[in-house]
PDB file of C-alpha atoms in Angstrom:
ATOM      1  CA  UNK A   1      47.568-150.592 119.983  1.00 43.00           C
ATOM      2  CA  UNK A   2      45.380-153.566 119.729  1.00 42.00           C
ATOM      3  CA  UNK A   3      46.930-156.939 118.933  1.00 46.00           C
ATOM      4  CA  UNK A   4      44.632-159.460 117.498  1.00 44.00           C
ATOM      5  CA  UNK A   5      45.373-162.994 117.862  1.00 47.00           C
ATOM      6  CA  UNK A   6      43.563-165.774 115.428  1.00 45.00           C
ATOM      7  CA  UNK A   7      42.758-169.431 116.563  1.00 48.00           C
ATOM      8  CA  UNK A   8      41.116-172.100 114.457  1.00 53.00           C
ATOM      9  CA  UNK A   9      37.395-170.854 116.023  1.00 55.00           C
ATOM     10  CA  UNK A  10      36.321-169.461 112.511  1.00 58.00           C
ATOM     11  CA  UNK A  11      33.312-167.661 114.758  1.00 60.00           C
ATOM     12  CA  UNK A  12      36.126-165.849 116.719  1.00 56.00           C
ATOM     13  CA  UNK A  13      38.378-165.529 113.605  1.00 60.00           C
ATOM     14  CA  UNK A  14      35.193-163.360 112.120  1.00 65.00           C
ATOM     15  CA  UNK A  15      34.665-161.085 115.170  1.00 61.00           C
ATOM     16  CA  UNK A  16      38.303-160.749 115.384  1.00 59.00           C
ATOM     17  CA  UNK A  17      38.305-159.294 112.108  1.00 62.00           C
ATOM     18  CA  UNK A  18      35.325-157.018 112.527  1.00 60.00           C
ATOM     19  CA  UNK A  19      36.955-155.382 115.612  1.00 56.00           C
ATOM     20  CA  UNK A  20      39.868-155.127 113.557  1.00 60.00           C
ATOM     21  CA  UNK A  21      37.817-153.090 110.799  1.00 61.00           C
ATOM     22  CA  UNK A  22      36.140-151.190 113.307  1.00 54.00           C
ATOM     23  CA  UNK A  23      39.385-150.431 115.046  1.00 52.00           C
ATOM     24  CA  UNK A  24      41.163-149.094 111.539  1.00 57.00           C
ATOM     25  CA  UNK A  25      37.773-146.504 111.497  1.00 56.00           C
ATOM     26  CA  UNK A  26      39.118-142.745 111.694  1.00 54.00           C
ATOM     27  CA  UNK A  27      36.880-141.617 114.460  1.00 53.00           C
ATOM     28  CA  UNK A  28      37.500-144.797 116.618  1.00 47.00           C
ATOM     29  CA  UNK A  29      40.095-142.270 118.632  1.00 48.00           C
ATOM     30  CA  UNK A  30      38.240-139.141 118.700  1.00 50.00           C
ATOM     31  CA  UNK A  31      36.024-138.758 121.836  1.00 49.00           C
ATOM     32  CA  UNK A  32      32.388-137.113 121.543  1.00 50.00           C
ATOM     33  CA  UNK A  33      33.124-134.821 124.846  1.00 50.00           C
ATOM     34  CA  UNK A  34      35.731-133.576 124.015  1.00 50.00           C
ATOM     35  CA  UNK A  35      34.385-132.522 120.862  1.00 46.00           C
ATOM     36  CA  UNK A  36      31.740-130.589 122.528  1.00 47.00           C
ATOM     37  CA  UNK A  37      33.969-128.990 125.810  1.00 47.00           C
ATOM     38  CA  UNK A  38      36.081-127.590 122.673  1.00 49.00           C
ATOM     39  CA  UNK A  39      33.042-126.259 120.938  1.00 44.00           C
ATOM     40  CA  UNK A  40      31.582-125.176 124.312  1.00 44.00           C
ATOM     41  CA  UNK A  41      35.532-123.241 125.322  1.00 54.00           C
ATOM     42  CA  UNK A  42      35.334-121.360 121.373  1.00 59.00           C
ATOM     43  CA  UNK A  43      31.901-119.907 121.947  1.00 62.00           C
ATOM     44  CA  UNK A  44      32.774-118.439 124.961  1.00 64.00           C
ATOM     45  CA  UNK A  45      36.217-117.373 123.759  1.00 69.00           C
ATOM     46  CA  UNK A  46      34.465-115.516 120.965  1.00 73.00           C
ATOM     47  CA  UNK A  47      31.097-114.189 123.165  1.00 74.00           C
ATOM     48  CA  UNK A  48      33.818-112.610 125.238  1.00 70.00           C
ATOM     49  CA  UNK A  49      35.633-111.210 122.922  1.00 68.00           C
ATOM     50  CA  UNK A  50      32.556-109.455 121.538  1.00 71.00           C
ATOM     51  CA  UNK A  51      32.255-108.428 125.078  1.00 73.00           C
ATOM     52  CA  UNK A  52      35.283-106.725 125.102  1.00 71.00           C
ATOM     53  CA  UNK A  53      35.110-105.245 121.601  1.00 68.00           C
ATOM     54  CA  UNK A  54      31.662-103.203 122.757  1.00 76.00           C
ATOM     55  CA  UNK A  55      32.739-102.462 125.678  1.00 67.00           C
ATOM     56  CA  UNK A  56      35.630-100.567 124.322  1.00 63.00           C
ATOM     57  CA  UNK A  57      33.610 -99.284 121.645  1.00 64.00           C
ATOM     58  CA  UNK A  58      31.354 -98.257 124.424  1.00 69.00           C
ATOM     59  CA  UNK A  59      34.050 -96.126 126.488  1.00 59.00           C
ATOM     60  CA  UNK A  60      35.410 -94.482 123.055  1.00 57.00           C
ATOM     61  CA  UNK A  61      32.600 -93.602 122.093  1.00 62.00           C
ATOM     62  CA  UNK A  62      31.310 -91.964 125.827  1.00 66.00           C
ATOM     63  CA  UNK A  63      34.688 -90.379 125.819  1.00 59.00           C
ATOM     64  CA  UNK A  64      34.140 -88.510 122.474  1.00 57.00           C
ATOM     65  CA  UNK A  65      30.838 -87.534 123.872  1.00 57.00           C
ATOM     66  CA  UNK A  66      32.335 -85.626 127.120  1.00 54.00           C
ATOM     67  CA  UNK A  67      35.264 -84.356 124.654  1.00 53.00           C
ATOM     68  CA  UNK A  68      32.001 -82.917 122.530  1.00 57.00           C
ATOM     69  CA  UNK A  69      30.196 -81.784 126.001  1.00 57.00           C
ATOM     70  CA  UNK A  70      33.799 -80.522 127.146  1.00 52.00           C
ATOM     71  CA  UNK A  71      34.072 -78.592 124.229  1.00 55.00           C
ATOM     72  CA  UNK A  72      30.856 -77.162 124.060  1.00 57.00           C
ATOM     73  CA  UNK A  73      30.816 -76.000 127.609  1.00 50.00           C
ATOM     74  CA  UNK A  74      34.284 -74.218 126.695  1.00 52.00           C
ATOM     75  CA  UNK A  75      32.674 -72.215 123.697  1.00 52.00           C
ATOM     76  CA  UNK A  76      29.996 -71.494 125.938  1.00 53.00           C
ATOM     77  CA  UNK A  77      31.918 -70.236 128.640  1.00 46.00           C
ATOM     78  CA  UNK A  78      34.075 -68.128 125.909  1.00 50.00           C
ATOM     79  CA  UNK A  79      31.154 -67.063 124.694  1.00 52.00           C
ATOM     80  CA  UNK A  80      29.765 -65.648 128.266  1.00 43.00           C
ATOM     81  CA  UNK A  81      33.447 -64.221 129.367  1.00 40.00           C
ATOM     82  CA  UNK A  82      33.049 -62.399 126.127  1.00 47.00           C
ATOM     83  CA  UNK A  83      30.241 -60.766 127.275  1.00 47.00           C
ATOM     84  CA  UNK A  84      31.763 -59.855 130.310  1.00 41.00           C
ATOM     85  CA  UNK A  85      33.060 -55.931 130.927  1.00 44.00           C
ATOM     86  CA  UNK A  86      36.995 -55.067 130.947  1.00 46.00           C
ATOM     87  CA  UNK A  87      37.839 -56.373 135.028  1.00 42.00           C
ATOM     88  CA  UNK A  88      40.288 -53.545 134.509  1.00 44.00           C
ATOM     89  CA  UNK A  89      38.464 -51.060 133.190  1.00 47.00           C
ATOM     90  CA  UNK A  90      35.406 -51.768 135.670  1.00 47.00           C
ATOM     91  CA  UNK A  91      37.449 -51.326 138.512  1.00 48.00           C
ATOM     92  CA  UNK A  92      39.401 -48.460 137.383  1.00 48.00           C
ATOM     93  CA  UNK A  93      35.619 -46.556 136.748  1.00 56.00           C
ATOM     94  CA  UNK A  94      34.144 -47.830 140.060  1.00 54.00           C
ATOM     95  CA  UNK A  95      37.606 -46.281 141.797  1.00 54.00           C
ATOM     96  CA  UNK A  96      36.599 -43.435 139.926  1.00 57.00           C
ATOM     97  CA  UNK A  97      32.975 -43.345 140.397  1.00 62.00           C
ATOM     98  CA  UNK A  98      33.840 -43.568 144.511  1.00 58.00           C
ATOM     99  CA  UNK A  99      36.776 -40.902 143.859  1.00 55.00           C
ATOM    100  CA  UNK A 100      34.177 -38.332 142.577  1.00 62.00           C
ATOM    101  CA  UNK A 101      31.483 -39.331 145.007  1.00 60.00           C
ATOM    102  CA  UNK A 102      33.967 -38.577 147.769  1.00 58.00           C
ATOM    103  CA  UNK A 103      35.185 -35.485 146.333  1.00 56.00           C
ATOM    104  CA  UNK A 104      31.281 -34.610 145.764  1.00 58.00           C
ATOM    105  CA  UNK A 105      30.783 -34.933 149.688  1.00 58.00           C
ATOM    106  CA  UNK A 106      33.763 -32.863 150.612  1.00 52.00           C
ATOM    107  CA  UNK A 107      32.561 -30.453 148.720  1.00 48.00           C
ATOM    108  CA  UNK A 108      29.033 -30.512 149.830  1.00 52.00           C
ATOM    109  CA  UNK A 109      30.342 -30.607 153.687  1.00 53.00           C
ATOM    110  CA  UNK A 110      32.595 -27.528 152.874  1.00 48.00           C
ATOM    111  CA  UNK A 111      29.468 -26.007 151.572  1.00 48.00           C
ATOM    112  CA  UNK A 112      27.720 -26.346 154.727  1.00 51.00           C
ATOM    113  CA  UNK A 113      31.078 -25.903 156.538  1.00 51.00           C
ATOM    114  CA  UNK A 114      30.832 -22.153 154.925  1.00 59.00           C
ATOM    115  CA  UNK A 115      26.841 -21.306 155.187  1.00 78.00           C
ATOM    116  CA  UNK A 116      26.892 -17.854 155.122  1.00 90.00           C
ATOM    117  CA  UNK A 117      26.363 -16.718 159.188  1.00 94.00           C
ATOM    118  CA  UNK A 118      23.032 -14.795 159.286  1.00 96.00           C
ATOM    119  CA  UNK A 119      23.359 -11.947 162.065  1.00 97.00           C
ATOM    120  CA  UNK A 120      20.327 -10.164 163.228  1.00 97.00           C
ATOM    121  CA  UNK A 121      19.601  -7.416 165.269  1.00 97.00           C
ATOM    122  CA  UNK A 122      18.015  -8.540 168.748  1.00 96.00           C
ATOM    123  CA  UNK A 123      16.682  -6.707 171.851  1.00 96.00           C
ATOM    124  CA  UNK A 124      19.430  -7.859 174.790  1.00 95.00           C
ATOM    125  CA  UNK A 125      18.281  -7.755 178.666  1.00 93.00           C
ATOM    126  CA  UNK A 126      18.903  -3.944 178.632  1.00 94.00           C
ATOM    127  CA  UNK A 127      15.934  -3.361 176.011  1.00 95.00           C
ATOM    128  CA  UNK A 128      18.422  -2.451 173.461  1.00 96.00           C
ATOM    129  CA  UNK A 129      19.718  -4.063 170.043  1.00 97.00           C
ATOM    130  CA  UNK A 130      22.579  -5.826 169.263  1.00 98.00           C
ATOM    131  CA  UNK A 131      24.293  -8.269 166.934  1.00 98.00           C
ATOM    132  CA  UNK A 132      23.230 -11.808 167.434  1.00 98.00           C
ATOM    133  CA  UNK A 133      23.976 -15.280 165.453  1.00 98.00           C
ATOM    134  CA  UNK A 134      21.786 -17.400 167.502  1.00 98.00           C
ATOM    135  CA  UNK A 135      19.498 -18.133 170.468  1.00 98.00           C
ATOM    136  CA  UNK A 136      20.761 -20.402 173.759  1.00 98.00           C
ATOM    137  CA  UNK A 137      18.246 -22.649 175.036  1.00 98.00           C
ATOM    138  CA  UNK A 138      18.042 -25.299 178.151  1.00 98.00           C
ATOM    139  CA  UNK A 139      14.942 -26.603 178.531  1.00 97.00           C
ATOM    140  CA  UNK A 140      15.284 -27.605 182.233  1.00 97.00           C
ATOM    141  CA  UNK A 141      17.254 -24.969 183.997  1.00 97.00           C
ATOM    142  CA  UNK A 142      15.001 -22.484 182.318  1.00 96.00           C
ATOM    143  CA  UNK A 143      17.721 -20.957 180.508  1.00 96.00           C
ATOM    144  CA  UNK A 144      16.599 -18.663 177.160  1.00 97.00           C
ATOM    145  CA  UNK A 145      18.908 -16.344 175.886  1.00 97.00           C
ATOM    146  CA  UNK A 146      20.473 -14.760 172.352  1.00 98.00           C
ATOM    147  CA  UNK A 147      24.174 -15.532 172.046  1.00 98.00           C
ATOM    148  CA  UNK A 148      25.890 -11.586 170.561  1.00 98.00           C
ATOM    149  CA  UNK A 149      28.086 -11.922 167.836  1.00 97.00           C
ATOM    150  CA  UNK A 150      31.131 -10.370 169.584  1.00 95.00           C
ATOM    151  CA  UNK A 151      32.551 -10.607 173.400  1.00 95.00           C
ATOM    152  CA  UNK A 152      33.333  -7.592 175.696  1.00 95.00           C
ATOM    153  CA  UNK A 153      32.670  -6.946 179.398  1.00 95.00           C
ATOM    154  CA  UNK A 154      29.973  -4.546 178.148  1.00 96.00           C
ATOM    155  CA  UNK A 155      28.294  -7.206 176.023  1.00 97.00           C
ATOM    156  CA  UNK A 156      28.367  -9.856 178.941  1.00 96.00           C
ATOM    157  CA  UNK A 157      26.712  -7.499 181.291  1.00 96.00           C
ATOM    158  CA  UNK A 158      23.302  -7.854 179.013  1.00 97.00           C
ATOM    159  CA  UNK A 159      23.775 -11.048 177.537  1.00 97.00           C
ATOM    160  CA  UNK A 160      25.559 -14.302 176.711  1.00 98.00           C
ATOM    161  CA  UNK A 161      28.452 -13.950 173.774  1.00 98.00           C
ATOM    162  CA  UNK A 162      29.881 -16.234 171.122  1.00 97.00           C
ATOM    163  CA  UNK A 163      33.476 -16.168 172.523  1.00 96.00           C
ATOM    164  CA  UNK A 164      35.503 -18.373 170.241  1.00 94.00           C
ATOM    165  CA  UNK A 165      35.300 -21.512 167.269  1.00 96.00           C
ATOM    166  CA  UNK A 166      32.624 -22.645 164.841  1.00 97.00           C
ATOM    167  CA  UNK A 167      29.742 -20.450 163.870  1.00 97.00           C
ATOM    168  CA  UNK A 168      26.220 -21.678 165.185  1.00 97.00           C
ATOM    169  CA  UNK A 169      25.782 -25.386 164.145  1.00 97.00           C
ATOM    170  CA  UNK A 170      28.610 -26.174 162.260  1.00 97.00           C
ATOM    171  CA  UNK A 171      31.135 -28.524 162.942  1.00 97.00           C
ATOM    172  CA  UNK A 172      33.730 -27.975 165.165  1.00 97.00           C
ATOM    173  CA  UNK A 173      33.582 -26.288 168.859  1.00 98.00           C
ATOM    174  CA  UNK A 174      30.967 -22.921 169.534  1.00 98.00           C
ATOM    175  CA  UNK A 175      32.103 -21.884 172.765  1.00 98.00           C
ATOM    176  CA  UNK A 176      29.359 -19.597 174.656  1.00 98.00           C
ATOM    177  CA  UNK A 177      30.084 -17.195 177.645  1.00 97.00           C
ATOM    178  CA  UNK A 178      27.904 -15.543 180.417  1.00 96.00           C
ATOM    179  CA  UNK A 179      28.409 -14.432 183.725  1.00 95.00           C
ATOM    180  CA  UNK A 180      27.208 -16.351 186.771  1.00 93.00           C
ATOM    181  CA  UNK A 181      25.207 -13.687 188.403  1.00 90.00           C
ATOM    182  CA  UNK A 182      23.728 -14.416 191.735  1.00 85.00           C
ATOM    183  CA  UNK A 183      19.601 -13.583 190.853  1.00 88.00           C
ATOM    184  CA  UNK A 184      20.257 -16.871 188.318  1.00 89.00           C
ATOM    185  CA  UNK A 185      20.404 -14.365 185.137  1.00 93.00           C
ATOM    186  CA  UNK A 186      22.335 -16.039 181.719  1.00 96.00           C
ATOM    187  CA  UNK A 187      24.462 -19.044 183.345  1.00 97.00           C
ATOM    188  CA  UNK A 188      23.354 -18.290 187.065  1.00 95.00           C
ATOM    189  CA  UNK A 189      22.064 -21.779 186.732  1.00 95.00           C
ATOM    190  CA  UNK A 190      24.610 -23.378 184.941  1.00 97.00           C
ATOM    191  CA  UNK A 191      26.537 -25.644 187.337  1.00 95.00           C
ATOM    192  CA  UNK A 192      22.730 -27.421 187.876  1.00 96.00           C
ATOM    193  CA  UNK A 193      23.006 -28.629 184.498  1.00 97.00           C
ATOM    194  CA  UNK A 194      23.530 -32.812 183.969  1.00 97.00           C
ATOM    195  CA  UNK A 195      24.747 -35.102 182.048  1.00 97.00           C
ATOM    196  CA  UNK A 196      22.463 -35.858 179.110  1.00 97.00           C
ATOM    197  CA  UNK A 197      20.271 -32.783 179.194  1.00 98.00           C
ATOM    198  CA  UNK A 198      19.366 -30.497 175.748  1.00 98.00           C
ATOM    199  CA  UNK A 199      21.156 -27.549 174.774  1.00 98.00           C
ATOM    200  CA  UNK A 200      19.534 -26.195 171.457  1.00 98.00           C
ATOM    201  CA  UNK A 201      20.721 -23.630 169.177  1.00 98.00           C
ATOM    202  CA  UNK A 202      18.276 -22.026 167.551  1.00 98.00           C
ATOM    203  CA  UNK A 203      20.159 -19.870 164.242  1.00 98.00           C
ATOM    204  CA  UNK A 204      18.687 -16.204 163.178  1.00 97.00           C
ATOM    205  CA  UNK A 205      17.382 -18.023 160.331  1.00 95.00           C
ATOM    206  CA  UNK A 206      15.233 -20.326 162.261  1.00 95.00           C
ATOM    207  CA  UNK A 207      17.678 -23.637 162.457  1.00 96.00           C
ATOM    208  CA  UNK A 208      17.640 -25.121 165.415  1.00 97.00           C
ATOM    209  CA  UNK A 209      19.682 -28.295 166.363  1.00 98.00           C
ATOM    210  CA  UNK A 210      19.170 -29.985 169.781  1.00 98.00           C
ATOM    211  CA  UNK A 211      22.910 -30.638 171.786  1.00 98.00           C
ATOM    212  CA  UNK A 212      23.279 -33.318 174.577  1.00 98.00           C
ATOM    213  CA  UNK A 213      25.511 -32.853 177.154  1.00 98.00           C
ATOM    214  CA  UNK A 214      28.453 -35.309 177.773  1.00 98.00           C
ATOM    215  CA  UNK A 215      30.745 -33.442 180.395  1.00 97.00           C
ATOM    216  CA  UNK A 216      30.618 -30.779 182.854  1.00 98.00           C
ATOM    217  CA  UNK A 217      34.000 -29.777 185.095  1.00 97.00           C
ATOM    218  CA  UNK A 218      35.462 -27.052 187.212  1.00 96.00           C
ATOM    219  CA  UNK A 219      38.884 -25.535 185.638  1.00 96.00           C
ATOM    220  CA  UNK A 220      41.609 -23.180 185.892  1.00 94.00           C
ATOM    221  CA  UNK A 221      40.845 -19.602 184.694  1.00 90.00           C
ATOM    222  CA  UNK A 222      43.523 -19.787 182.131  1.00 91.00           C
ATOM    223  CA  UNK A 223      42.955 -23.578 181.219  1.00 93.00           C
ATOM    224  CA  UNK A 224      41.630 -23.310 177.068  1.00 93.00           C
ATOM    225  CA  UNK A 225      41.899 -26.731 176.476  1.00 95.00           C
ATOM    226  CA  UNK A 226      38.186 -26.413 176.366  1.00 96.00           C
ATOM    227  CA  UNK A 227      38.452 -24.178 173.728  1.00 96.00           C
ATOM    228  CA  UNK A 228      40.020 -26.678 171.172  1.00 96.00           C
ATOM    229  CA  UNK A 229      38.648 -27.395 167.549  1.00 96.00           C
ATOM    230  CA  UNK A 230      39.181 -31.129 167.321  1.00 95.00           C
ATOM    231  CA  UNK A 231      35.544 -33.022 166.994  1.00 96.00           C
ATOM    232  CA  UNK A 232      36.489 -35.667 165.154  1.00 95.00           C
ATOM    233  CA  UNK A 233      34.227 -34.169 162.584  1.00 96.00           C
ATOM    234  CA  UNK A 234      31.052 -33.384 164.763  1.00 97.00           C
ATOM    235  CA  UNK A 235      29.418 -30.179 166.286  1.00 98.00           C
ATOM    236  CA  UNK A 236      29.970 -29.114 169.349  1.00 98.00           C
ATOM    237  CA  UNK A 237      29.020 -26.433 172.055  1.00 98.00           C
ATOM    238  CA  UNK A 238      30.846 -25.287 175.153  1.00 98.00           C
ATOM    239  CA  UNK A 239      29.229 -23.370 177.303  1.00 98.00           C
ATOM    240  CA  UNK A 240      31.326 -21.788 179.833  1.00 97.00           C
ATOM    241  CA  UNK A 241      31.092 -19.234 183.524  1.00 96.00           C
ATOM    242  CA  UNK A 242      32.729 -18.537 186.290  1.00 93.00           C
ATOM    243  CA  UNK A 243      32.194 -20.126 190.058  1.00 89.00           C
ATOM    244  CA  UNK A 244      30.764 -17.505 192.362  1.00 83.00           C
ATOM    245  CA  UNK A 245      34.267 -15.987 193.850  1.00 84.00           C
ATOM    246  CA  UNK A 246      35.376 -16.156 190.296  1.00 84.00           C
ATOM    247  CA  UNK A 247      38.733 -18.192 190.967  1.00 90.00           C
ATOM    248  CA  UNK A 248      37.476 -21.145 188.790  1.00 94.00           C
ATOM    249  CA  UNK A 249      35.404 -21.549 185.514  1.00 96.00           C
ATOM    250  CA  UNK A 250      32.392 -24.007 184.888  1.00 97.00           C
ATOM    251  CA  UNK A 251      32.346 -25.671 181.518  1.00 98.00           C
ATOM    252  CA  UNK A 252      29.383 -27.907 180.408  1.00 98.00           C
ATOM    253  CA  UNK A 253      30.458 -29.416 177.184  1.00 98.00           C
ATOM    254  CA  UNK A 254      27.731 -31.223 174.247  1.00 98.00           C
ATOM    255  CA  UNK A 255      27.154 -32.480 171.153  1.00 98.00           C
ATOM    256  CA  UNK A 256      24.761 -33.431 168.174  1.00 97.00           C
ATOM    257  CA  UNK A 257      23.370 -36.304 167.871  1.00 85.00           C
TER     258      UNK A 257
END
């Protein structure tokens, strides 16, 4: 509060009075500055609530967008499973499909498994016929020989005989017998044979199929664990003589590639 004193200067008295005026004016309290720091603190209250509002806007409006994309990419993907076959169904037709295809290759293996044995009628060492099922060949001992159809001490004296197990290249075990005579006639040669080396069977028919040997021993005379039927599945030859006093037997055993 201003307090204005008067003298008896009439000069002072005046400007006394004018200050007085100017002090009663309504704006003689109200600073520019602040004014304009007020103005200045509004605008920027209101530019950043506009901010604020778009940028809100903004995220609403990309979230309804990847709601939209979400959504779309969902119908697609119903759309494409749609398509899709029965999971269920296709596996129950590929179990099936591998069923029959099994059952198709046991049959086709019995098939072969029961090929029809073709016999023919061959000249033996004596110069007579007889009943064979195939022909014994080994390349490097020389060996060439028909394998008879049936075993006796007759039939061993002019050739080599199918003794026991699967017929000419089938699978399982075709075990072959021949004496061991001492002028190297049918296995005379045998117990030269090695590891490795070809055996082929030649059938009646003209089938031949080319045997590797894998093991040769010396056994007992009344061992037939040679004998046995168990490939695993593959063919198999055993060919088999006697040692030269005849107190042991000679086995050379092969397979198919």
């Amino acid at each position: 509060m201003i307090q204005i004193l008067y003298t008896n200067d009439s000069s002072y008295n005046e400007r006394i009075a004018s200050a007085r005026e100017f002090a009663t004016q309504p704006d003689f309290y109200d600073i520019p500055k602040r004014k304009q720091k007020r103005v200045v603190n509004s605008s920027g209250m209101i530019i950043t609530s506009l901010l604020l509002v778009i940028a809100v806007c903004t995220v609403v409006l990309m979230g309804l967008g990847s709601l939209n994309m979400k959504s779309e990419a969902m119908s697609q993907d119903g759309n494409v499973i749609g398509q899709l076959p029965n999971f269920e169904l296709s596996m129950k037709q590929s179990i099936q499909q591998t069923a029959t295809a099994m059952d198709n290759n046991i049959l086709k293996e019995a098939k072969v498994a029961e090929k029809k044995l073709v016999v023919k009628k061959t000249i033996a060492s004596d110069g007579k016929a007889y009943d064979a099922v195939a022909y014994l060949s080994i390349p490097s001992l020389g060996i060439k020989y028909p394998v008879l159809a049936k075993t006796s001490d007759a039939l061993l004296k002019v050739s080599l005989n199918k003794y026991w197990g699967a017929n000419p290249n089938q699978v399982g075990n075709m075990c072959i017998v021949g004496h061991n005579y001492n002028d190297s006639r049918f296995f005379g040669k045998l117990n030269q044979i090695k590891n490795g080396e070809e055996i082929i069977i030649t059938e009646m028919d003209g089938e031949s199929v080319s045997y590797y040997v894998y093991e040769t021993d010396m056994i007992d005379p009344y061992d037939t664990a040679c004998t046995s039927q168990k490939t695993n599945g593959r063919k198999e030859i055993t060919l088999i003589t006697c040692n030269v006093d005849g107190s042991q037997r000679f086995i050379a055993k092969a397979r198919a590639n």
